[in-house]
Structures are given as structure tokens and as C-alpha cells.
Coordinates of C-alpha atoms in Angstrom, one line a residue:
X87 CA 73.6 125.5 15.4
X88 CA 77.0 126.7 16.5
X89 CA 78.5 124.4 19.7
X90 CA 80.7 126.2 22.4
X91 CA 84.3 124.4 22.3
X92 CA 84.7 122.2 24.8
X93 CA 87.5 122.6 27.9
X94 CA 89.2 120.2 30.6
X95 CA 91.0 122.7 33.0
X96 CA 92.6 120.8 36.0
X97 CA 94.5 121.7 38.5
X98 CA 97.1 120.4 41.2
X99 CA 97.6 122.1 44.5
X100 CA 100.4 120.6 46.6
X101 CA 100.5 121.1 50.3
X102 CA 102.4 118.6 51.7
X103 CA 105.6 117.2 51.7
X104 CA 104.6 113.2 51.2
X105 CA 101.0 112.8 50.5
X106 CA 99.7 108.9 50.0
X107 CA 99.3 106.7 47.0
X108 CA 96.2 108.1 45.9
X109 CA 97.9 111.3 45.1
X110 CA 99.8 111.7 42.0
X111 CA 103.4 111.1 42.0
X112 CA 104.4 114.4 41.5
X113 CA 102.3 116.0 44.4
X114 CA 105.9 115.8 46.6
X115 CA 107.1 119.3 46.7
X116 CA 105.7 122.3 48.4
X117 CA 106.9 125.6 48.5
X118 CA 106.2 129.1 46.7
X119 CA 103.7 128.6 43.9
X120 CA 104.3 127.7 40.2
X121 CA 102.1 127.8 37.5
X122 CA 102.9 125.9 33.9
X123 CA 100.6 127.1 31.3
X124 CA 99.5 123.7 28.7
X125 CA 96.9 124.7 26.7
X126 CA 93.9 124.2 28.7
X127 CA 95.4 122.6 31.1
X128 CA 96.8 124.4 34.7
X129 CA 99.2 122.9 37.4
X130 CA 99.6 125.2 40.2
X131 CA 101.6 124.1 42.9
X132 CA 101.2 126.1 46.4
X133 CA 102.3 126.1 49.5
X134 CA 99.6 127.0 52.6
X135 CA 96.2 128.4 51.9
X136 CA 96.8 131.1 48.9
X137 CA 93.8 133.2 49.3
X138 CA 90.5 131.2 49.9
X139 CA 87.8 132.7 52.0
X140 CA 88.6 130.5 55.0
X141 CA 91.7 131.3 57.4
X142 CA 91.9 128.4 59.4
X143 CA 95.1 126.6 60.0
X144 CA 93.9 123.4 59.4
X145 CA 94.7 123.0 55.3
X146 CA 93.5 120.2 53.3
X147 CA 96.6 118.6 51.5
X148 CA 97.3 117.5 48.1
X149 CA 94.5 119.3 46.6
X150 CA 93.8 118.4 43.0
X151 CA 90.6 120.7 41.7
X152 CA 88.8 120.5 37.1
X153 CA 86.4 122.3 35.9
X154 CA 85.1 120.5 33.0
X155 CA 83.0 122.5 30.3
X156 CA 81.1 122.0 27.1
X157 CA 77.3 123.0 25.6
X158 CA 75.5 121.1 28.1
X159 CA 74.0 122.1 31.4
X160 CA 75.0 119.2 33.6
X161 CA 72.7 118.6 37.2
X162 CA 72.4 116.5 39.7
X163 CA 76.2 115.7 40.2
X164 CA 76.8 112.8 42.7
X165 CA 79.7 110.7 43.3
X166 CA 80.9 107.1 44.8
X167 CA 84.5 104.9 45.2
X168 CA 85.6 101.7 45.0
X169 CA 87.9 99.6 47.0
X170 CA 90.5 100.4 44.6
X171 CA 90.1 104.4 44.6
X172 CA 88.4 104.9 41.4
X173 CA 85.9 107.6 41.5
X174 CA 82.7 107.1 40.0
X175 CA 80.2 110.3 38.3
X176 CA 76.9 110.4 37.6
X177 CA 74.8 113.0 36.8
X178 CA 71.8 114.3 33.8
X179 CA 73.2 116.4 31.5
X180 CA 71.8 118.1 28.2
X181 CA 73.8 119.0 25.5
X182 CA 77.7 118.4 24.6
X183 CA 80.2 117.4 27.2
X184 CA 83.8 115.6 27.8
X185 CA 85.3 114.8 30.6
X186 CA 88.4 114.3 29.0
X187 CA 87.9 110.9 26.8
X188 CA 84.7 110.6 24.9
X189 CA 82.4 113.0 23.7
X190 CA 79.0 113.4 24.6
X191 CA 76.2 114.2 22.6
X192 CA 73.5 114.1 24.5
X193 CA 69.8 113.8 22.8
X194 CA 67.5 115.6 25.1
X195 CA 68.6 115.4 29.1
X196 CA 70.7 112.2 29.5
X197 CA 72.4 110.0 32.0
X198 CA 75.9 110.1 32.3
X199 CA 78.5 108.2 34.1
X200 CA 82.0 108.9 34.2
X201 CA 84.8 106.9 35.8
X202 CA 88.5 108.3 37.1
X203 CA 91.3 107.2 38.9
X204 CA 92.5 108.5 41.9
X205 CA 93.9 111.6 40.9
X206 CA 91.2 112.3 38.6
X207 CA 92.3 111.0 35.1
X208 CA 89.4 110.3 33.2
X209 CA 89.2 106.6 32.8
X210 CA 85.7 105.3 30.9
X211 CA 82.1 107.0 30.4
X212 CA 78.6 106.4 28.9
X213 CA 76.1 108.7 28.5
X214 CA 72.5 106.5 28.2
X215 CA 68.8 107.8 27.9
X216 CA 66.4 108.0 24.4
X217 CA 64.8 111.6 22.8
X218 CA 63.3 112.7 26.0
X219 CA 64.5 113.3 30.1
X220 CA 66.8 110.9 31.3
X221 CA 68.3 111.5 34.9
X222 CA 70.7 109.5 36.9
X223 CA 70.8 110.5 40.3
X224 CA 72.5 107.9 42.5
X225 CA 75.8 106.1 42.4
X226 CA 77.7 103.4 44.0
X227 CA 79.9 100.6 44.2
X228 CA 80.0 96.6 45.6
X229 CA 83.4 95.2 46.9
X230 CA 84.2 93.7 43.6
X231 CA 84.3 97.4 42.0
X232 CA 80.8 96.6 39.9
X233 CA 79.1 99.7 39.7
X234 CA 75.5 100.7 40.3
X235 CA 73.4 104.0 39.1
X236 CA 69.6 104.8 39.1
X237 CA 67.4 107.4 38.1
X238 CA 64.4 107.6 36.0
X239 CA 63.8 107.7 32.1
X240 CA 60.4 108.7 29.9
X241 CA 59.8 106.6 26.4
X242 CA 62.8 104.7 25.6
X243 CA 66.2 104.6 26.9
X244 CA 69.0 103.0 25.2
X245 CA 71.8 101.1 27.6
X246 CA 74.9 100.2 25.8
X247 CA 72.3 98.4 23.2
X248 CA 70.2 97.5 26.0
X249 CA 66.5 99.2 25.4
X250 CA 64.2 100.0 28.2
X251 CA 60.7 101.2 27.7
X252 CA 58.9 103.1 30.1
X253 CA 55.0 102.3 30.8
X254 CA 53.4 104.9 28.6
X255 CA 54.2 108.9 28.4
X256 CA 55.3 108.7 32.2
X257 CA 58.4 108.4 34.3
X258 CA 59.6 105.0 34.7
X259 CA 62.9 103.9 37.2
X260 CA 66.2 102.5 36.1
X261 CA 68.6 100.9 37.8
X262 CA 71.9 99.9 35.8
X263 CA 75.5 98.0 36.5
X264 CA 78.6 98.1 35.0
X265 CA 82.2 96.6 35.5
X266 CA 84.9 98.3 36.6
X267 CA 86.0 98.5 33.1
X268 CA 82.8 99.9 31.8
X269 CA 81.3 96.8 30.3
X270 CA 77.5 96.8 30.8
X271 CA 76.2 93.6 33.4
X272 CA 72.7 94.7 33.3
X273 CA 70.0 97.4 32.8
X274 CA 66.7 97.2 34.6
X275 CA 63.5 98.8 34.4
X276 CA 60.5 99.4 36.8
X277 CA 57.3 101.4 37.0
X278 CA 53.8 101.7 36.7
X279 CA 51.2 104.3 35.1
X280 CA 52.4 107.1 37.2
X281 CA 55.6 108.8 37.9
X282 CA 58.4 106.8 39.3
X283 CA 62.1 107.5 40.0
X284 CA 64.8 106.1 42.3
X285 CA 66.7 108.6 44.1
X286 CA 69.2 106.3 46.0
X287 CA 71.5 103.3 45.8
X288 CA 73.6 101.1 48.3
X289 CA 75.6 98.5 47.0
X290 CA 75.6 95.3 48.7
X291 CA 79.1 94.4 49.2
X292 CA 79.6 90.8 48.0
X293 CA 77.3 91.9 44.9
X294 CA 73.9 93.3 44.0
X295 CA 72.0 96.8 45.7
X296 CA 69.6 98.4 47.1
X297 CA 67.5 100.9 45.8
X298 CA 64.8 103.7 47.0
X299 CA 62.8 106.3 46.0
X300 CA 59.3 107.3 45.0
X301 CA 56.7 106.5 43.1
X302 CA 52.8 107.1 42.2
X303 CA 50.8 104.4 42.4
X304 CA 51.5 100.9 41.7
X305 CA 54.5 100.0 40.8
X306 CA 56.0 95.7 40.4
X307 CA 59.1 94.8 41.1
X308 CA 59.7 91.2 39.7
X309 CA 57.1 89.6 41.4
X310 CA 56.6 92.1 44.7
X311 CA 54.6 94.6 44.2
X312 CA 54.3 98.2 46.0
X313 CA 50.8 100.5 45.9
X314 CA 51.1 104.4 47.0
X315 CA 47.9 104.1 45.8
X316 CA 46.2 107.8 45.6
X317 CA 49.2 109.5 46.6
X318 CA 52.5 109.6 45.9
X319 CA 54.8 106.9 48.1
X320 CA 58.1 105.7 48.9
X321 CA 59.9 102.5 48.1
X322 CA 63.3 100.4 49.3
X323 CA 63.9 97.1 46.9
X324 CA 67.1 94.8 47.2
X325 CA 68.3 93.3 43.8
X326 CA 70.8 90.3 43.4
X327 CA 73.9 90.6 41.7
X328 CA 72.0 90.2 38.5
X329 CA 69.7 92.7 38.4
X330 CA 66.6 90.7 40.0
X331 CA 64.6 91.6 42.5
X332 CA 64.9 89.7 46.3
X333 CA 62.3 91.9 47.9
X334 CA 60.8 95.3 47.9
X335 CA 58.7 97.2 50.9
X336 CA 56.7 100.7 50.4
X337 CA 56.6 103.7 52.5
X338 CA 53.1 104.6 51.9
X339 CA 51.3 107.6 54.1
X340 CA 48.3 109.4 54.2
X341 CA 49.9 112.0 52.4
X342 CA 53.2 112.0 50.6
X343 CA 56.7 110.3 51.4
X344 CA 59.9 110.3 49.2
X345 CA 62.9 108.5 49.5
X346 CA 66.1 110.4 49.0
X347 CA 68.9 108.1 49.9
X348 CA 70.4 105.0 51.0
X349 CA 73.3 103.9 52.9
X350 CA 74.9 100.7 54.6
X351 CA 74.0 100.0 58.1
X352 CA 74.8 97.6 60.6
X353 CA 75.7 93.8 60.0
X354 CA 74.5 93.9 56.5
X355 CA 71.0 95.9 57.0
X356 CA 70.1 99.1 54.7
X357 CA 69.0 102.6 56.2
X358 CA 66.6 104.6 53.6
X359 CA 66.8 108.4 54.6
X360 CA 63.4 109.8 53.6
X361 CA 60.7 113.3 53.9
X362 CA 57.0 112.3 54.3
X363 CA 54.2 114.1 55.8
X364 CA 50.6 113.1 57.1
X365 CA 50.6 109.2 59.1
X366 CA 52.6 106.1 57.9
X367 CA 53.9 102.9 59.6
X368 CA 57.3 101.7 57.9
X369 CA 57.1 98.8 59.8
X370 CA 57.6 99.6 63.7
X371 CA 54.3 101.8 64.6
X372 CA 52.6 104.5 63.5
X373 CA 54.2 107.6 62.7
X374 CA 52.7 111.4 62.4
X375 CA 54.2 114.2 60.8
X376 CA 54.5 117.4 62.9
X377 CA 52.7 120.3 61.0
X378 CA 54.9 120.3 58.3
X379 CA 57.4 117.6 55.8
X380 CA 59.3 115.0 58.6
X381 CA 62.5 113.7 57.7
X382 CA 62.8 110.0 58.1
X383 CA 64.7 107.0 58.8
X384 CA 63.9 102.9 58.6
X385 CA 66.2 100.5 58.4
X386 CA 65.6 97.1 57.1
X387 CA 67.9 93.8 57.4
X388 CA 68.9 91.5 54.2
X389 CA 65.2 89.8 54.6
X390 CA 63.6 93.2 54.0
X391 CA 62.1 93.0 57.9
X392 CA 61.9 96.8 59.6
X393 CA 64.5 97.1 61.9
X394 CA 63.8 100.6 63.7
X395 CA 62.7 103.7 62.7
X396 CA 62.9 107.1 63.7
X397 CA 61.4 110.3 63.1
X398 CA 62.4 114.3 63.6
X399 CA 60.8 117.5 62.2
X400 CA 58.4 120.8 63.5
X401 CA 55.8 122.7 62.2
X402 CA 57.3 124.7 59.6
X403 CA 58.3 121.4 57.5
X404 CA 61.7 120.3 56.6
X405 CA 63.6 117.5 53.9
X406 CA 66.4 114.8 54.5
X407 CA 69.0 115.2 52.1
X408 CA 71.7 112.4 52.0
X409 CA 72.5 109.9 54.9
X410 CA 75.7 108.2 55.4
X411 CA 77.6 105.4 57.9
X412 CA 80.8 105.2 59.3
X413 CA 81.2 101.8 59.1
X414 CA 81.0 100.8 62.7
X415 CA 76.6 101.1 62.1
X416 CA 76.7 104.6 63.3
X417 CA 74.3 107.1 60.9
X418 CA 74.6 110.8 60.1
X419 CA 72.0 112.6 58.0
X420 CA 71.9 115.9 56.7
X421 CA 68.7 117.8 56.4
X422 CA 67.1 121.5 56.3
X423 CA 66.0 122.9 59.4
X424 CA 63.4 125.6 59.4
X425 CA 62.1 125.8 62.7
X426 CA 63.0 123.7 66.1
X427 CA 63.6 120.4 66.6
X428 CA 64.4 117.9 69.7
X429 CA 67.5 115.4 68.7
X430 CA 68.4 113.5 72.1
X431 CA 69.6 116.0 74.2
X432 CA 69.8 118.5 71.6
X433 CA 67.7 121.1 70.8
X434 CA 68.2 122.8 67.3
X435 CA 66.3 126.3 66.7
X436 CA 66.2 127.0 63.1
X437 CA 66.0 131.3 62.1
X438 CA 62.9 129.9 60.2
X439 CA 64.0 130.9 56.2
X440 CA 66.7 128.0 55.2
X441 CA 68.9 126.8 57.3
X442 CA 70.7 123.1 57.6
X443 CA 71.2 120.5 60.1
X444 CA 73.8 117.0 60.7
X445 CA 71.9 114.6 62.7
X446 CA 73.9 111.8 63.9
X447 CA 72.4 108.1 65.4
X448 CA 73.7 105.1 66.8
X449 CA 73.1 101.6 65.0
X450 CA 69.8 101.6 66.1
X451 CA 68.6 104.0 65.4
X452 CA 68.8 106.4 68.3
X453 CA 70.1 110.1 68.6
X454 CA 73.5 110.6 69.4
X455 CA 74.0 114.6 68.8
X456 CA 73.1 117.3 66.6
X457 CA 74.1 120.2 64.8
X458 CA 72.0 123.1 62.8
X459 CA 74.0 125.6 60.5
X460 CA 72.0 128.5 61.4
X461 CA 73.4 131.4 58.7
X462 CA 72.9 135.3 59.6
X463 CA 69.6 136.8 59.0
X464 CA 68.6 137.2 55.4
X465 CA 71.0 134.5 54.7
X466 CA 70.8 130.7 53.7
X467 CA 72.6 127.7 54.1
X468 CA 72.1 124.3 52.1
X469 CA 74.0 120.7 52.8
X470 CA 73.2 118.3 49.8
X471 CA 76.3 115.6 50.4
X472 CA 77.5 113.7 53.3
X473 CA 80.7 110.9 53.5
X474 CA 82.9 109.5 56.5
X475 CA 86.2 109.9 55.8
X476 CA 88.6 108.2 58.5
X477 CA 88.0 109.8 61.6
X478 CA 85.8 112.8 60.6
X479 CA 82.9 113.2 59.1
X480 CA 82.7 115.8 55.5
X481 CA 79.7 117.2 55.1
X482 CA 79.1 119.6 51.2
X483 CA 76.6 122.3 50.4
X484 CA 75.5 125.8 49.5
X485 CA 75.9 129.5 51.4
X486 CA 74.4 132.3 50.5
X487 CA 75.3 135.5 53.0
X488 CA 76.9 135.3 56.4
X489 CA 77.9 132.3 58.7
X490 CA 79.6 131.5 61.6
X491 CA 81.1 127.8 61.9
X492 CA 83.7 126.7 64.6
X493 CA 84.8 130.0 65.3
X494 CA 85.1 131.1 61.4
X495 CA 83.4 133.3 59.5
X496 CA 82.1 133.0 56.4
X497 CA 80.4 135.4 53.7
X498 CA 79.3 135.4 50.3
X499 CA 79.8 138.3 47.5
X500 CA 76.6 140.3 47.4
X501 CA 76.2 139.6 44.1
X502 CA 77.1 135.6 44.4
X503 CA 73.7 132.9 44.4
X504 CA 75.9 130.8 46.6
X505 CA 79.3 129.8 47.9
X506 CA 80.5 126.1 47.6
X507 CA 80.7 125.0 51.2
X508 CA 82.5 122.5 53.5
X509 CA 82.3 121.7 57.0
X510 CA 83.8 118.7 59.1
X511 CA 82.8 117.5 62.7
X512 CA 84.5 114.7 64.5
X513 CA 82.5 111.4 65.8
X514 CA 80.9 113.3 68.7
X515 CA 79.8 116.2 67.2
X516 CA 83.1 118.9 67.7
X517 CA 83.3 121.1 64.7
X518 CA 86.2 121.0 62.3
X519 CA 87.9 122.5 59.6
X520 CA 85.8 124.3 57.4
X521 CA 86.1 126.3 53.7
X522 CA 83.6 128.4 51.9
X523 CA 84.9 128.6 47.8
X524 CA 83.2 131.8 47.0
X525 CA 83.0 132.3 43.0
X526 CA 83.3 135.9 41.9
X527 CA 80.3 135.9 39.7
X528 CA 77.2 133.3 40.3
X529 CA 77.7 129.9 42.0
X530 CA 79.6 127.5 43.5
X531 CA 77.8 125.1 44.8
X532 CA 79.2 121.3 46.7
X533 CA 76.5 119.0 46.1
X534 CA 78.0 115.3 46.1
X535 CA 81.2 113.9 48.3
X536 CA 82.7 110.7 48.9
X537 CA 85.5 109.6 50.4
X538 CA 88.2 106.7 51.0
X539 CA 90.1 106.7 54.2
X540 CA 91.7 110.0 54.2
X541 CA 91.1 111.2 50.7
X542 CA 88.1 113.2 50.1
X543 CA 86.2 113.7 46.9
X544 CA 83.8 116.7 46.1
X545 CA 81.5 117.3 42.7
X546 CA 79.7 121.1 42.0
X547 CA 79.0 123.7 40.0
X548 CA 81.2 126.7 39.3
X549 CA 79.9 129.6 37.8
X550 CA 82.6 132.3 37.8
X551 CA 86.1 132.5 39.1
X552 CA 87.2 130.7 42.5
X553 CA 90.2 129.6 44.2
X554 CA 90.6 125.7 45.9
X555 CA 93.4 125.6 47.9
X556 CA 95.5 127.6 45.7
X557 CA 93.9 126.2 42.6
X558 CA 92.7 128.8 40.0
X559 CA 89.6 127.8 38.3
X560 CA 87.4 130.1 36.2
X561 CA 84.0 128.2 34.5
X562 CA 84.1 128.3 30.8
X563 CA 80.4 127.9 29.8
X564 CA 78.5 131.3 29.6
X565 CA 75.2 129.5 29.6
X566 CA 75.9 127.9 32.5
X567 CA 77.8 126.5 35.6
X568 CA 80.8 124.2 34.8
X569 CA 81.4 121.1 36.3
X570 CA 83.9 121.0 39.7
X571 CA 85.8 117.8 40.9
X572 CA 88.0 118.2 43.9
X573 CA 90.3 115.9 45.7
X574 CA 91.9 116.5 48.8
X575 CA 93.2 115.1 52.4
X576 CA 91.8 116.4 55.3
X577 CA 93.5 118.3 57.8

């Protein structure tokens, strides 16, 4: 079998004067554009916006945009940073990929995990699974710069020399940790006779982290165990710093529930973002879904004890996403929105086909405001990724057709499956800056972003040609989407 060459393009789009230390030391000079041609390799440094579908005035500054190619079809992306500004990747990939240091040959659909700098120069990776499907799909990092991913594995999976077996031909959960350097600190496995995965991690910050997800049946962690029993459930456990387990609690309803994500709350508690539907109690009371999939969200303190909780949803069924803090305890969720929902005092009307929501909540637990992204008719909007970045919130996704966001309009190529998208509110709500990257032939889709003070960091797809900021970038792969890494400040 023939393999497609492999290609790094990156990119540098200058558009400021000074930008700060996570920036490379050449992004200093603005100006009319230049292009240097370097093999694969593109530095295009621009002035204002050079042609992106957005007109705004507010321009995100020292933009730094790759596209990283190969024989692999790469899914899933998700990202996290450290104290120190290293970005973190993970994602499942299958087939042949590198990001600029090692090569990948994947066996079947592995894990991967790639580590940068700052400005995006590939530092360390490990790609880790067996013969069969092997998907990470969460990522983050403790105050020491330890890093944490989970997923799920089938059969075997092989950690840096570490094996893990899953519990017959099913889907088990991993949860792994490296160093900052990439040395391996420990693998763990859990899972029962069903199918298991974890979909979301929070670090603690002194060491260890918390995980979620779903699973189908019963399922032991260390010496807790959690029963869905005949349907599938949800689960939040807390590991140490070494891997074991300090407690675990289920999310078990009369129907389904699925944890999506995790994030740090208030004076050391965790906040599990989550869809269920039929009658569950996390803890605080009995819950009911409306008619249709709720979204979810408990929150639990260092003990494992329920905090709060707090449900929203309609009758036409809808899915939390992703869920972030802002440091201060204060909670914003993104979610799809089909029909109409009550959040506080706001009231969000869906056009009931796909559109997307930003639900904000106080530390405990109580509504704040809300926002739906409610695209043209025959059109559909999707927000997958959601990070606090200084004094404004950054919220990634998907549109396909027409929309209308803080006086801007947006609309995709006929011919386009969707536009990468980005929209920013302040801490009460107000809409911000905003860009739609709309690839000339297939996709572009935002679906993972964090962030470190100012500097913002974004991971997609890119399927044909597209402009960031000035930033050529045409995908590479014809079987597929390349993979997109962004870096910017906002406006």
C-alpha cells in the first residue's frame, strides 16, 4: 500500500506592533504582507484582516495558524495548557501522521497526544492504543504541568510499555499521565462487561484528576463501585496523583445519562456537564427530563458529596457539549438548542432543526444569562469548545448557512458542510468579536479551545482552502480533513 507524503504547513500572521511572551520573537512588525516560501513551510506576515469572512474591527493579534497532514483521518481533537504555556493535543487518529517530530503509525484507530510550546513548535508526542479502536478524548493539566488524557480502548492497549486489557470484546476506559517532558507516571484502566468510556478530565491542581463519562452496567473503580444497571449511566471518579482512585459517584436514571465534560469549580469542587433523559437524583432531589434529552449539571466537593445541581432542556431534546470556569466559580456551558428553554430571566427559542446555546451560572449553580445562536432557516449552527480567556469568554464550533451574531453576518459557501466558527461574549453576556473561516471546498470545523490569559488556542478540521487572519492554509489530505491549530490574542 502506497502512503500519502506527509506535510507541516504553518503559518504566522502578525497584527500587532508588540505582542507578549507567548508569541514568537519575530511576531514584532506589521505592515503590508510578506510571504517566504520554505518548502512546506509558509510565514505570512499581515497587517489588518486580509480577507476573512468577518469585517469587524476587532482583529485577533499575533495569529499563528498549521495544518498538519498525513494518511490518517484524525477526530476528536481537543486541547489543554499548562501554567507554563505549553499546549497539550489529543485526539484518535487512524493511519500515518506527524506533527512535526515523530512519526505515527497508527495500528487500527489510536490515541494520540502531542505537546507544543507556545508558539506551536512541536515539542513531544505518543501515539498509544493495540490492533483495534483506541480514542482519547479529554485532556488536561495539574499546576505542576503533569498531564492527564482519557478515552476508551477495546482488547489491549499498549502505554509506553504499560499494557492495559479491556474486560472481554467490549469498551473499557483509560485514564493516563504523563510529565511535562513526556515520561509516562501512570496508565489506568477501568470497566466492566459493557461499554465504558470517559469523555472528560479536570486536573486537580496540586496533583491527581477527575474523570467522567459513561458506562453500561457495572463498572469498579479501585474499590467503589458504580451500577447503571440495565441502562446506560453516568459516572464522575477523583484519582490521587498516582493514578488511584479516592472516590467515584454514578449518574444513574431511568433511562440514559452521559457525561461529556468536566471542569474546576469553586474552592476545590468539580462540575460534570452531562445529557440524560427519563428521572435521576445526582444527589440533591429528583430530577425529570422534559420530553426530550436534558442537559445537566452537578457539582461535587473534594469528598465526592453533591453540591447543587441543575437542570435545563424542552421537549424536542437537546445535549451539553463542553463546560468551563472562569476561575472566580462562575460556569458557562455550551449546548444545542432545539426548541425553547427558560434560563433565569432568559428565554431562548430554538428554530427547532440545530441550533446552539452559552449558558452561564453562578458558583452555585444558578442561572446568570443566556444566549442561543439561532442560524437562518435551513441553516445550522454547532458549538463543541468552550475556554475563559482573561476577561472574555471564546466559545468554537460549526456553521452551516446563514447567521447573524452581534451585528455581523455570517454565511457559508453553498457547497461548504460547515464553516469553522468563533464567537466571544463578555462576563455578562454582551456579544463580542466574532469570525467564521469558511473553507472553499468541504469543512472547517472549531471543535476544541483553550486558553491562557490573553492567548487563545483553537484545534479543527480543514478540508479545502481558508484564510486565518491573513494566514493561507489549504488541507493537504484528499481523503480527508487536515488538522488546524490556531493561536491568537483577542481583540
Amino acid at each position: 500500500m502506497s502512503l500519502a507524503p506527509l506535510a507541516l504547513t504553518c503559518a504566522v500572521a502578525l497584527c500587532c506592533s508588540a505582542c507578549s511572551d507567548s508569541t514568537p520573537s519575530s511576531d514584532t512588525r506589521g505592515g503590508e504582507g510578506l510571504v517566504v516560501d520554505a518548502g512546506d513551510a509558509r510565514v505570512v506576515e499581515a497587517g489588518a484582516d486580509s480577507g476573512d469572512a468577518s469585517a469587524d474591527a476587532a482583529v485577533p493579534m499575533g495569529v499563528i495558524a498549521k495544518s498538519v497532514t498525513g494518511n490518517s483521518a484524525v477526530r476528536d481533537r481537543r486541547l489543554a495548557i499548562d501554567n507554563k504555556g505549553n499546549i497539550y493535543f489529543c485526539a484518535r487518529a487512524n493511519g500515518e501522521i506527524d506533527f512535526g517530530g515523530k512519526l505515527h503509525k497508527n495500528s487500527g484507530e489510536d490515541a494520540l497526544l502531542v505537546a507544543f510550546d507556545a508558539a506551536l513548535n512541536y515539542r513531544w508526542s505518543k501515539s498509544f492504543g493495540g490492533t483495534d479502536a483506541d480514542r482519547a478524548f479529554a485532556v488536561d493539566t495539574d499546576d505542576a504541568g503533569n498531564v492527564y488524557v482519557v478515552g476508551n480502548f477495546k482488547k489491549t492497549m499498549d502505554v509506553d510499555g504499560t499494557q492495559l486489557t479491556a474486560d472481554g470484546d467490549t469498551l473499557d476506559i483509560f485514564a493516563v499521565s504523563f510529565d511535562s517532558s513526556g515520561t509516562l507516571r501512570w496508565a489506568k484502566r477501568f470497566g466492566g462487561s459493557g461499554h465504558d468510556s470517559a469523555r472528560g478530565v479536570s486536573a486537580v491542581p496540586s496533583g491527581g484528576a477527575t474523570i467522567g463519562g459513561s458506562l453500561d452496567g457495572a463498572v469498579s473503580f479501585g474499590t467503589h463501585t458504580v451500577d447503571s444497571g440495565a441502562v446506560p449511566g453516568g459516572f464522575v471518579a477523583r484519582l490521587d496523583d498516582k493514578g488511584d482512585v479516592l472516590w467515584a459517584r454514578g449518574l444513574v436514571s431511568t433511562v440514559s445519562v452521559d457525561v461529556a465534560a468536566l471542569a474546576r469549580g469553586a474552592n476545590g469542587s468539580v462540575v460534570a456537564a452531562a445529557t440524560f433523559d427519563g428521572t435521576l437524583d445526582p444527589g440533591k432531589g429528583s430530577l425529570t427530563n422534559s420530553g426530550g434529552e436534558d442537559g445537566l449539571l452537578v457539582a461535587y466537593d473534594a469528598q465526592g458529596a453533591t453540591l447543587w445541581q441543575r437542570a435545563w432542556g424542552d421537549d424536542k431534546g437537546l445535549r451539553a457539549h463542553d463546560v468551563t470556569s472562569d476561575g472566580s466559580g462562575n460556569l458557562f456551558v455550551v449546548s444545542s438548542l432545539v426548541g425553547t428553554i427558560k434560563h433565569g430571566s432568559a428565554t431562548l427559542v430554538g428554530s427547532g432543526i440545530a441550533d446552539a446555546c452559552v449558558l452561564a451560572f453562578d458558583s452555585a449553580g444558578q442561572p446568570t444569562w443566556g444566549k442561543n445562536l439561532a442560524p437562518a432557516s435551513g441553516a445550522s449552527a454547532r458549538l463543541y469548545g468552550v475556554a475563559w480567556s482573561g476577561s472574555q469568554l471564546v466559545v468554537v464550533g460549526a456553521l452551516r448557512g446563514s447567521l447573524t451574531f452581534g451585528g455581523q453576518s455570517y454565511s457559508t459557501d453553498a457547497q461548504v458542510i460547515a464553516g469553522g466558527l468563533i464567537v466571544t461574549f463578555d462576563a455578562s453576556g454582551t456579544a463580542g468579536w466574532s469570525r467564521l473561516y469558511d473553507a472553499s471546498r468541504l469543512d472547517a470545523e472549531l471543535t476544541g479551545v483553550a486558553a491562557r490569559g490573553a492567548r487563545v488556542y483553537v484545534t479543527g478540521s480543514l478540508f479545502g482552502k481558508a484564510s486565518f487572519e491573513g494566514v493561507p492554509l489549504e488541507s493537504k489530505n484528499a481523503g480527508g480533513p487536515d488538522t488546524l491549530l490556531l493561536s491568537f490574542e483577542g481583540p
